[in-house]
Amino acid sequence: MLQNLFRPRPTQRLGEPLYELAVRQARQPAFYTDLGVADRIDARFELYTLHVLILIQRLRDEGEEGAEAGQALFNAYVSALDHALRELGVGDISVGKKMRKLGEAMYGRMTAYEAPLRDGDREVLAVSLARNVHESDQASDGERLADYALASRASLAAQPYRDVLKAPAWAEVR
């Protein structure tokens, strides 16, 4: 009986594989070669956050089971950030402060992207992506990435939930 208390729920085990799928997509060379995303750690953080959010939104569309899978994905992402900081040599004492700063940035991005992704608002999304990913005040710098993000959101929405868990149908990066 106690074994069942501490056994992870099936949706909790989905977090790491889903995170790996989001990261694999965010690492597509076309983001850097065709869309002009700088190949720096902060720009990669932005792409990872964008992909994780797009996937979380799709998972949440499935109700409670999807929300649990989305939470597992979010937890895996936070854990990966912690691990990356430690790999970069950030000491135990500093990790908490850095994680708080990353958490605030991640929450800010998710807040900025969530409504425009849900509502299909290309203009608002392009402004946020230009500012956060391209470090630009020109909305036009974020338009192609906004188009990609909205196309990915639509593609994932059209895909059956069980298929999303195995191989998300991301849009083509153009």
mmCIF file of C-alpha atoms in Angstrom:
data_model
loop_
_atom_site.group_PDB
_atom_site.id
_atom_site.type_symbol
_atom_site.label_atom_id
_atom_site.label_comp_id
_atom_site.label_asym_id
_atom_site.label_seq_id
_atom_site.Cartn_x
_atom_site.Cartn_y
_atom_site.Cartn_z
ATOM 1 C CA MET A 1 0.000 0.000 0.000
ATOM 2 C CA LEU A 2 2.737 2.494 0.899
ATOM 3 C CA GLN A 3 4.520 1.563 -2.317
ATOM 4 C CA ASN A 4 1.682 3.086 -4.298
ATOM 5 C CA LEU A 5 1.958 6.312 -2.318
ATOM 6 C CA PHE A 6 5.523 6.934 -3.459
ATOM 7 C CA ARG A 7 5.258 5.534 -6.965
ATOM 8 C CA PRO A 8 5.214 8.264 -9.599
ATOM 9 C CA ARG A 9 1.989 8.605 -11.508
ATOM 10 C CA PRO A 10 2.238 7.647 -15.189
ATOM 11 C CA THR A 11 1.965 11.267 -16.315
ATOM 12 C CA GLN A 12 4.849 12.279 -14.030
ATOM 13 C CA ARG A 13 7.181 9.915 -15.897
ATOM 14 C CA LEU A 14 6.401 11.787 -19.108
ATOM 15 C CA GLY A 15 8.200 14.956 -18.019
ATOM 16 C CA GLU A 16 11.755 14.137 -19.021
ATOM 17 C CA PRO A 17 10.935 12.507 -22.382
ATOM 18 C CA LEU A 18 8.679 15.450 -23.272
ATOM 19 C CA TYR A 19 11.380 17.895 -22.229
ATOM 20 C CA GLU A 20 13.884 16.059 -24.434
ATOM 21 C CA LEU A 21 11.482 16.314 -27.383
ATOM 22 C CA ALA A 22 11.054 20.070 -26.835
ATOM 23 C CA VAL A 23 14.815 20.599 -26.537
ATOM 24 C CA ARG A 24 15.516 18.532 -29.649
ATOM 25 C CA GLN A 25 13.166 20.773 -31.612
ATOM 26 C CA ALA A 26 14.591 23.968 -30.116
ATOM 27 C CA ARG A 27 18.067 22.870 -31.207
ATOM 28 C CA GLN A 28 17.133 22.693 -34.888
ATOM 29 C CA PRO A 29 19.922 24.505 -36.769
ATOM 30 C CA ALA A 30 17.385 26.464 -38.849
ATOM 31 C CA PHE A 31 16.509 28.617 -35.827
ATOM 32 C CA TYR A 32 20.081 29.858 -35.815
ATOM 33 C CA THR A 33 20.851 29.830 -39.535
ATOM 34 C CA ASP A 34 17.505 30.890 -41.040
ATOM 35 C CA LEU A 35 15.679 32.769 -38.285
ATOM 36 C CA GLY A 36 18.712 34.631 -36.950
ATOM 37 C CA VAL A 37 18.584 33.413 -33.355
ATOM 38 C CA ALA A 38 21.997 33.996 -31.782
ATOM 39 C CA ASP A 39 23.801 30.806 -30.801
ATOM 40 C CA ARG A 40 24.254 31.827 -27.181
ATOM 41 C CA ILE A 41 23.127 30.249 -23.939
ATOM 42 C CA ASP A 42 20.551 32.973 -23.250
ATOM 43 C CA ALA A 43 19.000 32.640 -26.726
ATOM 44 C CA ARG A 44 18.857 28.849 -26.327
ATOM 45 C CA PHE A 45 17.106 29.362 -22.975
ATOM 46 C CA GLU A 46 14.540 31.507 -24.803
ATOM 47 C CA LEU A 47 13.907 28.830 -27.445
ATOM 48 C CA TYR A 48 13.678 26.058 -24.847
ATOM 49 C CA THR A 49 11.181 28.118 -22.861
ATOM 50 C CA LEU A 50 9.103 28.837 -25.959
ATOM 51 C CA HIS A 51 8.965 25.163 -26.957
ATOM 52 C CA VAL A 52 8.194 23.959 -23.460
ATOM 53 C CA LEU A 53 5.347 26.475 -23.211
ATOM 54 C CA ILE A 54 3.882 25.512 -26.598
ATOM 55 C CA LEU A 55 3.939 21.876 -25.545
ATOM 56 C CA ILE A 56 2.486 22.614 -22.093
ATOM 57 C CA GLN A 57 -0.375 24.524 -23.692
ATOM 58 C CA ARG A 58 -1.163 21.574 -25.935
ATOM 59 C CA LEU A 59 -1.044 19.141 -23.030
ATOM 60 C CA ARG A 60 -3.369 21.325 -20.958
ATOM 61 C CA ASP A 61 -5.942 21.109 -23.748
ATOM 62 C CA GLU A 62 -6.537 17.515 -22.579
ATOM 63 C CA GLY A 63 -7.912 18.373 -19.169
ATOM 64 C CA GLU A 64 -6.596 16.901 -15.924
ATOM 65 C CA GLU A 65 -4.389 14.206 -17.465
ATOM 66 C CA GLY A 66 -2.830 16.711 -19.830
ATOM 67 C CA ALA A 67 -2.389 19.264 -17.048
ATOM 68 C CA GLU A 68 -0.500 16.653 -15.015
ATOM 69 C CA ALA A 69 1.714 15.840 -17.994
ATOM 70 C CA GLY A 70 2.294 19.564 -18.517
ATOM 71 C CA GLN A 71 3.288 19.975 -14.886
ATOM 72 C CA ALA A 72 5.681 17.034 -15.213
ATOM 73 C CA LEU A 73 7.213 18.703 -18.275
ATOM 74 C CA PHE A 74 7.556 21.984 -16.402
ATOM 75 C CA ASN A 75 9.191 20.193 -13.452
ATOM 76 C CA ALA A 76 11.630 18.449 -15.797
ATOM 77 C CA TYR A 77 12.512 21.811 -17.345
ATOM 78 C CA VAL A 78 13.208 23.414 -13.980
ATOM 79 C CA SER A 79 15.305 20.394 -12.978
ATOM 80 C CA ALA A 80 17.273 20.637 -16.223
ATOM 81 C CA LEU A 81 17.967 24.324 -15.571
ATOM 82 C CA ASP A 82 19.262 23.483 -12.102
ATOM 83 C CA HIS A 83 21.452 20.736 -13.547
ATOM 84 C CA ALA A 84 22.788 23.046 -16.283
ATOM 85 C CA LEU A 85 23.791 25.663 -13.719
ATOM 86 C CA ARG A 86 25.666 23.064 -11.736
ATOM 87 C CA GLU A 87 27.379 21.805 -14.910
ATOM 88 C CA LEU A 88 28.460 25.365 -15.634
ATOM 89 C CA GLY A 89 30.178 25.384 -12.260
ATOM 90 C CA VAL A 90 27.731 27.493 -10.271
ATOM 91 C CA GLY A 91 28.290 26.651 -6.606
ATOM 92 C CA ASP A 92 25.613 25.285 -4.312
ATOM 93 C CA ILE A 93 25.301 28.578 -2.463
ATOM 94 C CA SER A 94 24.716 30.552 -5.672
ATOM 95 C CA VAL A 95 22.403 28.059 -7.390
ATOM 96 C CA GLY A 96 19.358 29.203 -5.417
ATOM 97 C CA LYS A 97 19.833 32.839 -6.394
ATOM 98 C CA LYS A 98 20.474 31.990 -10.031
ATOM 99 C CA MET A 99 17.501 29.609 -10.141
ATOM 100 C CA ARG A 100 15.276 32.319 -8.715
ATOM 101 C CA LYS A 101 16.452 34.717 -11.417
ATOM 102 C CA LEU A 102 15.935 32.085 -14.136
ATOM 103 C CA GLY A 103 12.544 31.197 -12.682
ATOM 104 C CA GLU A 104 11.464 34.830 -12.811
ATOM 105 C CA ALA A 105 12.660 35.086 -16.418
ATOM 106 C CA MET A 106 10.914 31.853 -17.346
ATOM 107 C CA TYR A 107 7.671 32.948 -15.687
ATOM 108 C CA GLY A 108 7.893 36.311 -17.420
ATOM 109 C CA ARG A 109 8.337 34.679 -20.819
ATOM 110 C CA MET A 110 5.524 32.248 -20.244
ATOM 111 C CA THR A 111 3.247 35.083 -19.169
ATOM 112 C CA ALA A 112 4.216 37.130 -22.232
ATOM 113 C CA TYR A 113 3.763 34.251 -24.712
ATOM 114 C CA GLU A 114 0.799 32.351 -23.287
ATOM 115 C CA ALA A 115 -2.086 34.614 -24.303
ATOM 116 C CA PRO A 116 -0.814 35.471 -27.794
ATOM 117 C CA LEU A 117 -0.149 31.787 -28.493
ATOM 118 C CA ARG A 118 -3.600 30.829 -27.252
ATOM 119 C CA ASP A 119 -5.323 33.681 -29.098
ATOM 120 C CA GLY A 120 -3.232 33.484 -32.280
ATOM 121 C CA ASP A 121 -2.081 37.094 -31.840
ATOM 122 C CA ARG A 122 0.921 37.273 -34.171
ATOM 123 C CA GLU A 123 1.672 40.955 -33.552
ATOM 124 C CA VAL A 124 1.874 40.747 -29.757
ATOM 125 C CA LEU A 125 3.840 37.502 -29.911
ATOM 126 C CA ALA A 126 6.291 38.982 -32.448
ATOM 127 C CA VAL A 127 6.980 41.960 -30.156
ATOM 128 C CA SER A 128 7.721 39.669 -27.189
ATOM 129 C CA LEU A 129 9.871 37.292 -29.224
ATOM 130 C CA ALA A 130 11.821 40.149 -30.801
ATOM 131 C CA ARG A 131 12.537 41.608 -27.371
ATOM 132 C CA ASN A 132 13.366 38.356 -25.567
ATOM 133 C CA VAL A 133 14.954 36.173 -28.254
ATOM 134 C CA HIS A 134 16.523 38.738 -30.583
ATOM 135 C CA GLU A 135 17.049 41.504 -28.010
ATOM 136 C CA SER A 136 15.424 43.936 -30.438
ATOM 137 C CA ASP A 137 12.797 46.653 -30.217
ATOM 138 C CA GLN A 138 11.715 45.925 -33.795
ATOM 139 C CA ALA A 139 8.658 43.654 -33.876
ATOM 140 C CA SER A 140 9.631 42.606 -37.399
ATOM 141 C CA ASP A 141 12.639 40.767 -35.919
ATOM 142 C CA GLY A 142 10.258 38.400 -34.142
ATOM 143 C CA GLU A 143 7.699 37.873 -36.904
ATOM 144 C CA ARG A 144 9.146 34.709 -38.462
ATOM 145 C CA LEU A 145 9.612 33.097 -35.064
ATOM 146 C CA ALA A 146 6.058 34.125 -34.128
ATOM 147 C CA ASP A 147 4.784 32.521 -37.344
ATOM 148 C CA TYR A 148 6.659 29.341 -36.471
ATOM 149 C CA ALA A 149 5.351 29.313 -32.883
ATOM 150 C CA LEU A 150 1.748 29.833 -33.970
ATOM 151 C CA ALA A 151 2.065 27.195 -36.683
ATOM 152 C CA SER A 152 3.509 24.766 -34.125
ATOM 153 C CA ARG A 153 0.678 25.510 -31.717
ATOM 154 C CA ALA A 154 -1.862 24.791 -34.488
ATOM 155 C CA SER A 155 -0.057 21.661 -35.635
ATOM 156 C CA LEU A 156 0.100 20.252 -32.117
ATOM 157 C CA ALA A 157 -3.564 21.135 -31.524
ATOM 158 C CA ALA A 158 -4.531 19.105 -34.590
ATOM 159 C CA GLN A 159 -2.479 16.102 -33.455
ATOM 160 C CA PRO A 160 -4.040 13.409 -31.253
ATOM 161 C CA TYR A 161 -2.917 13.656 -27.620
ATOM 162 C CA ARG A 162 -1.249 10.226 -27.516
ATOM 163 C CA ASP A 163 0.767 11.101 -30.622
ATOM 164 C CA VAL A 164 1.874 14.393 -29.078
ATOM 165 C CA LEU A 165 3.309 12.436 -26.135
ATOM 166 C CA LYS A 166 5.460 10.328 -28.463
ATOM 167 C CA ALA A 167 6.411 12.681 -31.302
ATOM 168 C CA PRO A 168 5.057 16.233 -31.267
ATOM 169 C CA ALA A 169 4.240 17.535 -34.750
ATOM 170 C CA TRP A 170 6.170 20.802 -34.651
ATOM 171 C CA ALA A 171 5.887 23.162 -37.588
ATOM 172 C CA GLU A 172 8.702 23.367 -40.082
ATOM 173 C CA VAL A 173 11.246 26.049 -39.270
ATOM 174 C CA ARG A 174 11.330 28.486 -42.220
#
